[in-house]
Short mmCIF file of C-alpha atoms in Angstrom, two decimals:
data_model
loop_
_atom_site.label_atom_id
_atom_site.label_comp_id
_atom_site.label_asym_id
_atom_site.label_seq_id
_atom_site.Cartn_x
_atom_site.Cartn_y
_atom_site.Cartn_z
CA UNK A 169 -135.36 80.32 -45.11
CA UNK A 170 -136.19 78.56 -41.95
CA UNK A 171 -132.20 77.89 -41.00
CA UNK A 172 -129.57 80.26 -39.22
CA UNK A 173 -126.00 79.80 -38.03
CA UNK A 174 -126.65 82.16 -35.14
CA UNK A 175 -126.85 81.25 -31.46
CA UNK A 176 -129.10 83.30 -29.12
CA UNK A 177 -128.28 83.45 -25.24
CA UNK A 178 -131.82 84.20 -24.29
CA UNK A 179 -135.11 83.50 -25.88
CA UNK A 180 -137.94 85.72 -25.82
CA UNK A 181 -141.23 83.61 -26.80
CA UNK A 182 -143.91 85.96 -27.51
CA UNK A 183 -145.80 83.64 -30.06
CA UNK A 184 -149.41 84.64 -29.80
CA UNK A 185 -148.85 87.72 -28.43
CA UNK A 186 -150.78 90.79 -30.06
CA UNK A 187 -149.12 94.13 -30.85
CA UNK A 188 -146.82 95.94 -28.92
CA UNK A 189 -146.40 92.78 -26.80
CA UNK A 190 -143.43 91.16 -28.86
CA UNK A 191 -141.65 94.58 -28.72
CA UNK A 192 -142.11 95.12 -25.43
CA UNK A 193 -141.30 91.32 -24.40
CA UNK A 194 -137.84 92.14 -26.04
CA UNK A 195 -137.45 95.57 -24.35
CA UNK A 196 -137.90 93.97 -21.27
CA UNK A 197 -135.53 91.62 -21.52
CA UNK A 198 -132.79 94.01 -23.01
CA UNK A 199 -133.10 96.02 -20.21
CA UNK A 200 -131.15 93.14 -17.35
CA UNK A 201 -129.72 91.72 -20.49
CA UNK A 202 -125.84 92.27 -20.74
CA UNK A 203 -123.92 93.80 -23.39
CA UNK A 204 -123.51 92.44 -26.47
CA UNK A 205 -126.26 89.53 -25.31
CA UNK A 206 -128.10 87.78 -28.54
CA UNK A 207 -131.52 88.17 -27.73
CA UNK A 208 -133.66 85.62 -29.98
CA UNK A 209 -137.38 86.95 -30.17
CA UNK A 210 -140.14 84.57 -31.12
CA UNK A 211 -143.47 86.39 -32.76
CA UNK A 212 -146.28 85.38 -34.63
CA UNK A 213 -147.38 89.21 -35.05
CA UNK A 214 -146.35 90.38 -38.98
CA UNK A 215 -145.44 94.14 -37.10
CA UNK A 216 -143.30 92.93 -34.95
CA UNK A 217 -140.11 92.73 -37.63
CA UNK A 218 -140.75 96.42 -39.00
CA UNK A 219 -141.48 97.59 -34.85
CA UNK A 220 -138.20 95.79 -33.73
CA UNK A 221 -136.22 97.28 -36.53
CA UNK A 222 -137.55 100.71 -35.84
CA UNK A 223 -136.38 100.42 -32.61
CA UNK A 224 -133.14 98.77 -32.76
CA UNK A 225 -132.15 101.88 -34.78
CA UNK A 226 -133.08 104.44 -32.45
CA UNK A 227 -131.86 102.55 -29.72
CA UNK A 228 -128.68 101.38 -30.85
CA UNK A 229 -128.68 97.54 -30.38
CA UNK A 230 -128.70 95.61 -33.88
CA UNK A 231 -131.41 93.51 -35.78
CA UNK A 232 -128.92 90.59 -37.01
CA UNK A 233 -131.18 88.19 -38.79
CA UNK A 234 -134.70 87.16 -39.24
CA UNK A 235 -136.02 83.25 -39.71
CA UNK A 236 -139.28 82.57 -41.28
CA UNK A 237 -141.17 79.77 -39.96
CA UNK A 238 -144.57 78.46 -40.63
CA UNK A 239 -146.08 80.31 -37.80
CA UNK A 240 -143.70 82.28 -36.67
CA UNK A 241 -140.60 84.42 -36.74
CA UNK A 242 -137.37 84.41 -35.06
CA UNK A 243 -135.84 87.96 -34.76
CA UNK A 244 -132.25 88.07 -33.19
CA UNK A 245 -131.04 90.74 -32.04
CA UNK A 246 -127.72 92.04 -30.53
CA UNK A 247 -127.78 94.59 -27.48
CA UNK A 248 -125.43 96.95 -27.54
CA UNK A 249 -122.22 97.51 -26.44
CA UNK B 1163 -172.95 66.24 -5.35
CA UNK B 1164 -172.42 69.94 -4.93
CA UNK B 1165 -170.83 71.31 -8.19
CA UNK B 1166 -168.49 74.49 -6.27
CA UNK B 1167 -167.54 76.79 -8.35
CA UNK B 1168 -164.81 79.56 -6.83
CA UNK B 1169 -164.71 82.45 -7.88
CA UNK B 1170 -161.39 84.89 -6.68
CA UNK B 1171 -161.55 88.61 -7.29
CA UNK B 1172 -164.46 91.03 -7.08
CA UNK B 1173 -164.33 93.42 -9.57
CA UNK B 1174 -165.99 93.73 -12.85
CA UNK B 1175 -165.03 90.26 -14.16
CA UNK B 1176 -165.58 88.45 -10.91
CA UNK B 1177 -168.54 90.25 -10.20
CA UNK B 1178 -170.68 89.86 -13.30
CA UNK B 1179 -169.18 85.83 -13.42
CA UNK B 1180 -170.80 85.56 -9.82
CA UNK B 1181 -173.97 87.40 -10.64
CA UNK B 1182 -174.40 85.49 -13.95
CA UNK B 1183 -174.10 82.01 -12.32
CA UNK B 1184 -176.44 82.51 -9.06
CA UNK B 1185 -179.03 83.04 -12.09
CA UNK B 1186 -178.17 81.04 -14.58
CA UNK B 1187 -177.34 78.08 -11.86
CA UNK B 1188 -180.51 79.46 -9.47
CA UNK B 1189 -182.43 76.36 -9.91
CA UNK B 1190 -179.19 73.86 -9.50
CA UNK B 1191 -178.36 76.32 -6.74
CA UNK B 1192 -182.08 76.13 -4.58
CA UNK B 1193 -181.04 72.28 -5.02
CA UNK B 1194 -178.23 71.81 -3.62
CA UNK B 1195 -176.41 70.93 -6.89
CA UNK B 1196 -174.41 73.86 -7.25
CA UNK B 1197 -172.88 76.44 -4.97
CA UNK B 1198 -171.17 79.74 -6.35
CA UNK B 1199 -168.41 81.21 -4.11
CA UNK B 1200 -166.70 84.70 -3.98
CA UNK B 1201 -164.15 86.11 -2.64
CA UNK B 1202 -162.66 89.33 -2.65
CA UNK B 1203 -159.74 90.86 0.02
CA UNK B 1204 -162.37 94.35 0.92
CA UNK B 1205 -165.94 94.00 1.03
CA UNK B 1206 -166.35 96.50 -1.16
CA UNK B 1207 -166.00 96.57 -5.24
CA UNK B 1208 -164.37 99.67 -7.43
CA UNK B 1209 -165.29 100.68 -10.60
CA UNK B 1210 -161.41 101.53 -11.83
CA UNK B 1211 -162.50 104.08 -14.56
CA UNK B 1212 -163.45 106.48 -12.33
CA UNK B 1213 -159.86 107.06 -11.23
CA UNK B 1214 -159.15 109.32 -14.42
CA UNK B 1215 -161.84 111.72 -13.16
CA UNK B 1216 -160.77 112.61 -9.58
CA UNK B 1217 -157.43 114.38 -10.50
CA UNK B 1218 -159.72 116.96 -12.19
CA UNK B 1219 -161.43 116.89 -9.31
CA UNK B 1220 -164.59 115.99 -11.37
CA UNK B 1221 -165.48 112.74 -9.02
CA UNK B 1222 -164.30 111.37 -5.34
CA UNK B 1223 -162.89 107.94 -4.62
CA UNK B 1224 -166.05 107.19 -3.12
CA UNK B 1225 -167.85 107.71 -6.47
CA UNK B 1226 -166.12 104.47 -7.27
CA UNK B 1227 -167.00 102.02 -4.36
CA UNK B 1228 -169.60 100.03 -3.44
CA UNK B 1229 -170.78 97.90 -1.04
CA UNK B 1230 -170.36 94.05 -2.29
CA UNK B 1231 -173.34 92.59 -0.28
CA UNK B 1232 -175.66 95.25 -1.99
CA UNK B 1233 -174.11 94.03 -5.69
CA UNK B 1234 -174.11 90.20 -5.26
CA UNK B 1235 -176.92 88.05 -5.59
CA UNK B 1236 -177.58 86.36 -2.47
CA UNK B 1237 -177.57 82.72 -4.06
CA UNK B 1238 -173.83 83.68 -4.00
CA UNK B 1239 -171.81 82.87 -0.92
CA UNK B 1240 -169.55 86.71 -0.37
CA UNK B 1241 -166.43 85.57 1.63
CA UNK B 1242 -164.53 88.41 2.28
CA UNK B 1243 -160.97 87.27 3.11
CA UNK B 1244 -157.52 87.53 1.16
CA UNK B 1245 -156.28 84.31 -1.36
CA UNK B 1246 -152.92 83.81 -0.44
CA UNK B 1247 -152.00 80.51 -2.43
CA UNK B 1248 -153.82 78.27 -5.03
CA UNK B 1249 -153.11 73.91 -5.02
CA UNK B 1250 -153.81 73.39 -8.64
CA UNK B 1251 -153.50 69.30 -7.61
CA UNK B 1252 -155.42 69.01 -4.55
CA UNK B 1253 -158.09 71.84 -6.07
CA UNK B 1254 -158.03 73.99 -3.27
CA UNK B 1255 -157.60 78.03 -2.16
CA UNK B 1256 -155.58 78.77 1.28
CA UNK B 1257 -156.56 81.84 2.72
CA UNK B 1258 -154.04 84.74 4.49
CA UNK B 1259 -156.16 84.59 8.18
CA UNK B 1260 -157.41 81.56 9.89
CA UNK B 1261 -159.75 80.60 7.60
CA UNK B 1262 -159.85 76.59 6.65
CA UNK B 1263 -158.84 75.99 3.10
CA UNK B 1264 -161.57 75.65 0.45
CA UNK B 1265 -161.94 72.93 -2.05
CA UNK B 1266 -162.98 73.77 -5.64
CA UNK B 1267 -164.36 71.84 -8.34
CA UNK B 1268 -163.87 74.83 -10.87
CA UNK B 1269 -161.81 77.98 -9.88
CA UNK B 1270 -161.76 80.85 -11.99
CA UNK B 1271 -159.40 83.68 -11.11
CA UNK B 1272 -160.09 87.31 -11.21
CA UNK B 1273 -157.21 88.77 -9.10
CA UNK B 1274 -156.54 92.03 -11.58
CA UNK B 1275 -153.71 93.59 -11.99
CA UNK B 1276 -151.23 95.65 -9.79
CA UNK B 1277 -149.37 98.72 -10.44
CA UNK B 1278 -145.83 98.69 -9.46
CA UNK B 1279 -144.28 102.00 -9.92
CA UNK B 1280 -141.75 100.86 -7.87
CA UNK B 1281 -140.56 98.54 -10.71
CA UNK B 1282 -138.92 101.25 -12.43
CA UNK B 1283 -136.00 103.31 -10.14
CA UNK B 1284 -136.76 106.45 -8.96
CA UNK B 1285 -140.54 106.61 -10.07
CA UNK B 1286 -142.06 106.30 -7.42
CA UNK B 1287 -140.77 109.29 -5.71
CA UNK B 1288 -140.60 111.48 -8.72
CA UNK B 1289 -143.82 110.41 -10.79
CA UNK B 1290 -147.44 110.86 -9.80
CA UNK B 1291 -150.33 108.12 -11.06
CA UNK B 1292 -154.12 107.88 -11.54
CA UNK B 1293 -154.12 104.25 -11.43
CA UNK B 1294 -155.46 104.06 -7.88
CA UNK B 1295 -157.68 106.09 -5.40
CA UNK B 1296 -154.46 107.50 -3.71
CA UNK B 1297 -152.12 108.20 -6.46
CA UNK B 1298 -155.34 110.09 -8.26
CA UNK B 1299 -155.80 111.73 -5.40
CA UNK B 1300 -152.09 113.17 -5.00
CA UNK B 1301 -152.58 113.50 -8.51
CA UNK B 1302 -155.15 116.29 -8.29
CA UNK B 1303 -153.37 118.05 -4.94
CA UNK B 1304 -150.86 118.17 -7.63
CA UNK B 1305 -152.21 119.43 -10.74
CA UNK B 1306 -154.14 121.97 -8.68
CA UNK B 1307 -151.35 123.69 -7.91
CA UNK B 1308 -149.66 123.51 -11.25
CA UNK B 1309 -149.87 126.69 -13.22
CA UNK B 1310 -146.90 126.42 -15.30
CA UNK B 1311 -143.98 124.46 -16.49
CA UNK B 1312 -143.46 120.62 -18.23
CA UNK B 1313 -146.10 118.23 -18.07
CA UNK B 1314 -144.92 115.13 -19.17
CA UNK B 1315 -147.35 111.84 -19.81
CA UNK B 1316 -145.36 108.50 -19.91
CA UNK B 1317 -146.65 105.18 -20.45
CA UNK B 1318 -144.41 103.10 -18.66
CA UNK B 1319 -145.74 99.58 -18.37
CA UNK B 1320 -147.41 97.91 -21.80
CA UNK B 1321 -149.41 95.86 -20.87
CA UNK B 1322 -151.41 98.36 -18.19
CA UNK B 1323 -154.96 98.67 -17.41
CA UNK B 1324 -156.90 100.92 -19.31
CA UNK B 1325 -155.43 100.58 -22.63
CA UNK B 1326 -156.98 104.29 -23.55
CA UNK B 1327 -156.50 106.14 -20.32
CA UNK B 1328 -153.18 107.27 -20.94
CA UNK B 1329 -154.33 109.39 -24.41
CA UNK B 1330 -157.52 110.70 -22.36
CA UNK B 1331 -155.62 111.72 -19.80
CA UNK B 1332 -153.29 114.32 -22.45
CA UNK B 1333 -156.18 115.27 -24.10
CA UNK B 1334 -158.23 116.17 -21.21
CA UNK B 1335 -155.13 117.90 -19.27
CA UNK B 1336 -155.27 119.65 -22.22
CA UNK B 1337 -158.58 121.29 -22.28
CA UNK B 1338 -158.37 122.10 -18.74
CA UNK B 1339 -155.58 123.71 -19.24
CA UNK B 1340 -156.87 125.36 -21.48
CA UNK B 1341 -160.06 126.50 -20.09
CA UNK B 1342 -158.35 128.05 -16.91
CA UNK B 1343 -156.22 130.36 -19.37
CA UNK B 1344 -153.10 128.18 -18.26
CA UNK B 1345 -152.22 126.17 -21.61
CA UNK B 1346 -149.74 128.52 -23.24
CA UNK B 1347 -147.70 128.20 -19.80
CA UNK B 1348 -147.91 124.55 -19.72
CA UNK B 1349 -146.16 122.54 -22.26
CA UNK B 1350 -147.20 118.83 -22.43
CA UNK B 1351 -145.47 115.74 -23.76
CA UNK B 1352 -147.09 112.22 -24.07
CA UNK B 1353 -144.10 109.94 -24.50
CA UNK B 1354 -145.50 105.72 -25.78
CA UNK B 1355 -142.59 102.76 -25.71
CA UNK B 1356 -143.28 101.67 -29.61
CA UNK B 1357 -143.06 103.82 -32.50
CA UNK B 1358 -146.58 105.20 -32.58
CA UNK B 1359 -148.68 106.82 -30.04
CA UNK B 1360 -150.85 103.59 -29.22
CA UNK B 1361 -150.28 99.87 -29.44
CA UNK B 1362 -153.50 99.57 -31.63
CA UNK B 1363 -152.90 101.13 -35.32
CA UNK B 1364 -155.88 102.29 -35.56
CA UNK B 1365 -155.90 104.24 -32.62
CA UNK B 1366 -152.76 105.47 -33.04
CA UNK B 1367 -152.96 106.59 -36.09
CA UNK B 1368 -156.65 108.79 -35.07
CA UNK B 1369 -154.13 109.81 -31.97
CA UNK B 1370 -151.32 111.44 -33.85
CA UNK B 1371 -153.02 114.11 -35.55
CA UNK B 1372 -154.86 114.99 -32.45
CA UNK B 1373 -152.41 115.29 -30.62
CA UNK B 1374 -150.37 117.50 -33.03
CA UNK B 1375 -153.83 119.33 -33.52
CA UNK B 1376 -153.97 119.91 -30.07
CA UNK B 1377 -149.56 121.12 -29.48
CA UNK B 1378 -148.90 117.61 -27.35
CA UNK B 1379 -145.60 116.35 -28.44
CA UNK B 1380 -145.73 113.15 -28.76
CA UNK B 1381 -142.53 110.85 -28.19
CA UNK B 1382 -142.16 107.67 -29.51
CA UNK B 1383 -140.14 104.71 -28.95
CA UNK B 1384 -139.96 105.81 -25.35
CA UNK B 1385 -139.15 103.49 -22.41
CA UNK B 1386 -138.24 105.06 -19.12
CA UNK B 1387 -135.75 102.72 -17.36
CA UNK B 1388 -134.60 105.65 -14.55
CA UNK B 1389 -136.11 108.40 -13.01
CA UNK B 1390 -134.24 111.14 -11.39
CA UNK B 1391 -136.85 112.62 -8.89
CA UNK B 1392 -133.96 115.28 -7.48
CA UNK B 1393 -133.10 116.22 -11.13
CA UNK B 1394 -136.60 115.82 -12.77
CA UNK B 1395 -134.80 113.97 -15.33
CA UNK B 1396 -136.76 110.73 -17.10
CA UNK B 1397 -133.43 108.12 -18.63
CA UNK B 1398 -134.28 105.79 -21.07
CA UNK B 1399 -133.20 102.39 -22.18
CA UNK B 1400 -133.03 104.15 -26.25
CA UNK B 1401 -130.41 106.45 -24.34
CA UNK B 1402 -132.25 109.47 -24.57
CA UNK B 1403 -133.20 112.14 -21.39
CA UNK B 1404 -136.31 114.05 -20.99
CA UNK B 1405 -137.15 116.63 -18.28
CA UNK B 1406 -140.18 116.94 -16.26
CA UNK B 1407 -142.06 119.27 -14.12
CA UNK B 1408 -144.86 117.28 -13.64
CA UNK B 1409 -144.94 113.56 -14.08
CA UNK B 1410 -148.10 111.65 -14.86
CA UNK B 1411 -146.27 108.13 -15.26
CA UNK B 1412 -148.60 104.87 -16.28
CA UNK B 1413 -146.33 102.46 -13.87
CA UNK B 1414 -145.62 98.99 -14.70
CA UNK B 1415 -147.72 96.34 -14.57
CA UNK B 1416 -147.93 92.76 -12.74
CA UNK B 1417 -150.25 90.18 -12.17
CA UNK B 1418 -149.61 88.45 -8.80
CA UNK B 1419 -146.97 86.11 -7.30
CA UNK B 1420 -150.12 83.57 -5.95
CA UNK B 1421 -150.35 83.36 -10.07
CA UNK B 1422 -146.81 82.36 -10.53
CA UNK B 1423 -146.51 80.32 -7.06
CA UNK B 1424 -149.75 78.39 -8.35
CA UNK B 1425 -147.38 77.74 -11.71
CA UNK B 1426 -149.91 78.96 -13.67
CA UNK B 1427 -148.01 81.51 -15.72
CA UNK B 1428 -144.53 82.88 -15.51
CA UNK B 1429 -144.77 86.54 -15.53
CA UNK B 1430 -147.33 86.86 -13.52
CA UNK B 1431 -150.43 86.76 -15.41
CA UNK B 1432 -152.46 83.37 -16.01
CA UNK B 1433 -151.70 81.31 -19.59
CA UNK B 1434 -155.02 80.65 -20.82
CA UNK B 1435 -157.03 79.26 -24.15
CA UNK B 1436 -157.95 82.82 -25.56
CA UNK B 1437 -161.50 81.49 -26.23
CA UNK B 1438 -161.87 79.14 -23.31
CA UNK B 1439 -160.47 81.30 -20.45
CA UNK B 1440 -159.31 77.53 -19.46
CA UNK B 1441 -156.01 77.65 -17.66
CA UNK B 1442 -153.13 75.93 -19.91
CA UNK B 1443 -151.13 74.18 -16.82
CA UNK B 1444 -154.22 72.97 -14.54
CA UNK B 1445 -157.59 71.25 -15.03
CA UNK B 1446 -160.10 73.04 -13.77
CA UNK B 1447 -158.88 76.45 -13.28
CA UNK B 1448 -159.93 79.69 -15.39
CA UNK B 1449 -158.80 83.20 -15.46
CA UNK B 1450 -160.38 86.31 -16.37
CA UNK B 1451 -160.32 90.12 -16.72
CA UNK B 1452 -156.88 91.88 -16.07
CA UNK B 1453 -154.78 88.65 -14.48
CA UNK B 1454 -155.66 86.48 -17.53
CA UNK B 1455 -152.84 86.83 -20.37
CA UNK B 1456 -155.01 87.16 -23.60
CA UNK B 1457 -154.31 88.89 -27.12
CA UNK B 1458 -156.73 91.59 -26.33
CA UNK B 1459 -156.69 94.77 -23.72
CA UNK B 1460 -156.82 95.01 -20.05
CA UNK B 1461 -160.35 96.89 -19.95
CA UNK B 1462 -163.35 96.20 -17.71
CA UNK B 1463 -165.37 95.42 -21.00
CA UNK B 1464 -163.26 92.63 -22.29
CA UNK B 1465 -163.51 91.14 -18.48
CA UNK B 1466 -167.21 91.90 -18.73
CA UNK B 1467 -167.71 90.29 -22.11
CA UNK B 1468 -165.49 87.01 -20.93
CA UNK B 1469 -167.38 86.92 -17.94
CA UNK B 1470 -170.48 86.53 -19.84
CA UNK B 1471 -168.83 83.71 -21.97
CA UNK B 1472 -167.48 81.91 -18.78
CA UNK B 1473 -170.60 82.16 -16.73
CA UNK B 1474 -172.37 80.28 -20.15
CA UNK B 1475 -169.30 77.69 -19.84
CA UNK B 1476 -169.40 76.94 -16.06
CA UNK B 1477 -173.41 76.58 -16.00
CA UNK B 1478 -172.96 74.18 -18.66
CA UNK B 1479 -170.56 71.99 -16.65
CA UNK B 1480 -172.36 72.05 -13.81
CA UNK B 1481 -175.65 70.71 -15.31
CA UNK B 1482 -173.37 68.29 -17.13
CA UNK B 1483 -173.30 69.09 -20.39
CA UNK B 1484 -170.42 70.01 -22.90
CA UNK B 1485 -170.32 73.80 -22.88
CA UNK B 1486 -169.88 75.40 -26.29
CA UNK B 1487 -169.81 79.17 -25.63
CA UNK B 1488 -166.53 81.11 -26.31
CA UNK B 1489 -165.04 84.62 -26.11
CA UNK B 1490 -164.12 86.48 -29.10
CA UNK B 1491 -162.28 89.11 -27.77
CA UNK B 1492 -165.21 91.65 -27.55
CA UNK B 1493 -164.01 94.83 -26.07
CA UNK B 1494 -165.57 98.12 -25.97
CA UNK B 1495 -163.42 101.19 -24.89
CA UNK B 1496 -165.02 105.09 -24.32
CA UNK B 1497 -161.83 107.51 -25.09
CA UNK B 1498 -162.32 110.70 -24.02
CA UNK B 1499 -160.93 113.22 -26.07
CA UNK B 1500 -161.51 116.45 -23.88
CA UNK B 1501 -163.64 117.26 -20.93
CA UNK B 1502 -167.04 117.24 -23.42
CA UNK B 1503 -166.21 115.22 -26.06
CA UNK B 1504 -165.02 111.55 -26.73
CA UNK B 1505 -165.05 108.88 -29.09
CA UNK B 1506 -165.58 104.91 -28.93
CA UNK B 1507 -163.62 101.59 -30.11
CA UNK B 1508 -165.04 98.33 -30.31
CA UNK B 1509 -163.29 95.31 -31.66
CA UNK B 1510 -162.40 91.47 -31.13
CA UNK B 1511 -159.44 89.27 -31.72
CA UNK B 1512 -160.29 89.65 -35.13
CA UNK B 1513 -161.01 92.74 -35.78
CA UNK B 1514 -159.17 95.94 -35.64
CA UNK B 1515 -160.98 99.36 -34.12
CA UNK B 1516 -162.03 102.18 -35.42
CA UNK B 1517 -162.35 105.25 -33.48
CA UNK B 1518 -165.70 107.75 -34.44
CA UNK B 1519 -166.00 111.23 -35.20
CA UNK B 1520 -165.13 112.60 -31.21
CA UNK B 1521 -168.76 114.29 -30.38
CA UNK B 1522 -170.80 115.55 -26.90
CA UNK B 1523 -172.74 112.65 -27.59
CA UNK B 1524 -170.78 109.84 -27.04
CA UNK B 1525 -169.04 112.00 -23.84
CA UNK B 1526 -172.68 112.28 -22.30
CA UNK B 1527 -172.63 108.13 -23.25
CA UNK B 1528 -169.74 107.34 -21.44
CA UNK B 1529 -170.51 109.36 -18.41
CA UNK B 1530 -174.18 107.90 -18.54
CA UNK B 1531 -172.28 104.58 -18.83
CA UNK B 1532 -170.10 105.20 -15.67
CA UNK B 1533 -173.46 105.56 -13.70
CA UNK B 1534 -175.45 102.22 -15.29
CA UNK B 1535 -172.11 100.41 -14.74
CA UNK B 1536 -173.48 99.14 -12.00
CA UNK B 1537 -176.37 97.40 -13.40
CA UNK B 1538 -173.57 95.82 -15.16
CA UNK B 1539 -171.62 94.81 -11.92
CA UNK B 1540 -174.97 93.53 -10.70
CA UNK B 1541 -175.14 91.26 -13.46
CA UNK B 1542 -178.41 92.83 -15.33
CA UNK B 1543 -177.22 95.08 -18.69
#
């Protein structure tokens, strides 16, 4: 699946970045990010998805989809309210 | 024509580029053909590791400096002076004081990194640091004194120099802690912003047992976005609260404004071809060690290792011919795991670490290394 109906506010491209970069790309930007923001993170790292969905649990905000492309993956994510 | 070749930034990346083009390029140099160039704001270099020592008051500041003019080969010109901006289009530095710009043909920067504990509220008055001669220094007036209570350990910025020091530092608070009779009145916590103890698996997962070995709690997906220096009260952006006695914060990061002025990378930190070192958004123009945003840690080995690579690159360009060497990624990392024992990681882009059996051998190594690091500065191991 390489399609989604979602619409980010922000993108986070951390494509090429090793481990914990990607995570803490989207930290970073969830922490001047408003409420309910959708937050879409790029990464070409295969921990990022299982980091980000860690850490969305403990923190709170929400993991809404992932899109699988070639090279990459889009992660959005919803901060909380 | 004289190839110029400017280098900005004197520590261990700048330094061993410098050194390894006035004798690579010493022929080309005698000529006329070639003339290397550095420049560094002090005129004196620092050896960064040595920081983690001096809050157990095991070395000085001073143990860390020395003179530049006794380091650099004299085929390279020493300018000491501060960079203040970069013209990627007319190829040229500007410099803070008087000086008259300078013209480059190839530029490599080696500006480090900065800590900016002010980046995070409160942190700066209520957290301590051993990520400069000062803040170590504090550090130790601190610890000194520090017989009981809550020592907490919080990396704060990821990326940060040093990707080990942070562990090292628990595990050698530990021991001495330990060996003054003190640990069962000091409780320590090591808090990490992802859900392991290191960014590196590997690492991480030789960490965690350690640690629990050893009574450090360890808490994970951590990320300090408040500190309450009155209180003594870490807030995070997960929500949670953690209370301090003592804290030993790694601050956040940053590369430099004359990086993002120059429009060379956004956040700070130079976009560059991993292997090349070549700057994505202007001919010419190279980055290396700490300010250079690569898939790999900010350690003085990886900017050694690169600097190697580059100095191969740049004498090949200036004799006119296609240069073919690359960096891998090499980087080499000491972790102490005590005060008389450590291990070692090396790895690449490739290749993931894995830490050794922690012995007295490889501690004796790393403090041998610290003293023949500056055969490495100069450019000879």
């Amino acid at each position: 699946m390489s399609e989604t109906e979602l619409e980010a506010d922000v993108t986070v491209d951390a494509i090429g970045s090793s481990c914990p970069g990607p995570l803490m790309d989207l930290i970073g930007k969830v922490k001047s990010a408003e409420p309910g923001t959708v937050i879409r993170l790029q990464s070409s790292n295969a921990d990022t998805e299982p980091d980000v969905a860690e850490w969305a649990e403990k923190s709170g905000h929400e993991l809404l989809e992932v899109v699988e492309f070639d090279d990459h993956w889009d992660l959005y994510v919803r901060t909380h309210d | 024509m004289t190839e110029r070749i400017v280098v900005v930034g004197a520590g261990t990346g700048g330094s061993v580029l410098a050194n390894n083009l006035g004798e690579e390029l010493a022929d080309e140099i005698d000529a006329g053909d070639a003339e290397v160039v550095l420049i560094n704001d002090r005129d004196e270099h620092v050896y960064k590791p040595t920081w983690l020592y001096v809050p157990f008051d095991e070395k000085t500041p001073a143990d860390a400096r020395r003179p530049l003019d006794e380091l650099i080969d004299r085929r390279v010109d020493l300018v000491i002076d501060r960079v203040d901006a970069v013209d990627t289009e007319g190829k040229a530095v500007s410099f803070a004081g008087d000086r008259r710009d300078l013209s480059y043909d190839h530029l490599v920067l080696a500006t480090g990194a900065q800590v900016t504990p002010e980046a995070t509220p409160g942190l700066a008055e209520g957290g301590h640091h051993f990520y400069g001669a000062e803040g170590a220094e504090a550090l130790r007036e601190e610890l000194s004194s520090f017989t009981e209570g809550h020592l907490v350990v919080s990396v704060i910025g990821v990326p940060h120099m040093c990707p080990v020091a942070p562990l090292e530092f628990a595990l050698m608070a530990d021991d001495w802690f330990r060996e003054r009779g003190l640990r069962d009145e000091v409780e320590i916590t090591y808090t990490y912003p992802i859900g392991r103890a290191h960014g590196i698996r590997s690492v991480a997962e030789w960490a965690g047992p350690l640690m629990e070995e050893r009574d450090i709690d360890v808490e994970t997906f951590f990320n300090p976005e408040e500190v309450d220096p009155d209180a003594k009260v870490i807030h995070t952006v997960e929500g949670s609260e953690l209370s301090y006695d003592l804290l030993v914060a790694i601050p956040p990061h940053d590369g430099s404004d004359l990086v993002r002025e120059a429009g060379l990378g956004e956040d700070g930190w130079v976009d560059v071809d991993p292997n090349t070192l070549a700057a994505r958004n202007a001919d010419d123009v190279y980055a290396l060690g700490d300010v250079a945003d690569l898939p790999t840690s900010k350690a003085g080995s990886a900017a050694h290792y690169a600097a190697g690579a580059l100095a191969d690159r740049l004498a090949s360009v200036a004799r006119g011919h296609r240069p073919t060497a690359e960096y891998d990624g090499k980087t080499v990392c000491f972790i102490e795991s005590g005060r008389d024992e450590a291990t070692y990681i090396a790895f690449d882009y490739e290749e993931e670490p894995v830490p050794k059996r922690p012995s007295k051998l490889i501690h004796w190594s790393k403090l041998g290394y610290n003293q023949s690091y500056w055969l490495t500065a100069r450019g000879v191991l």
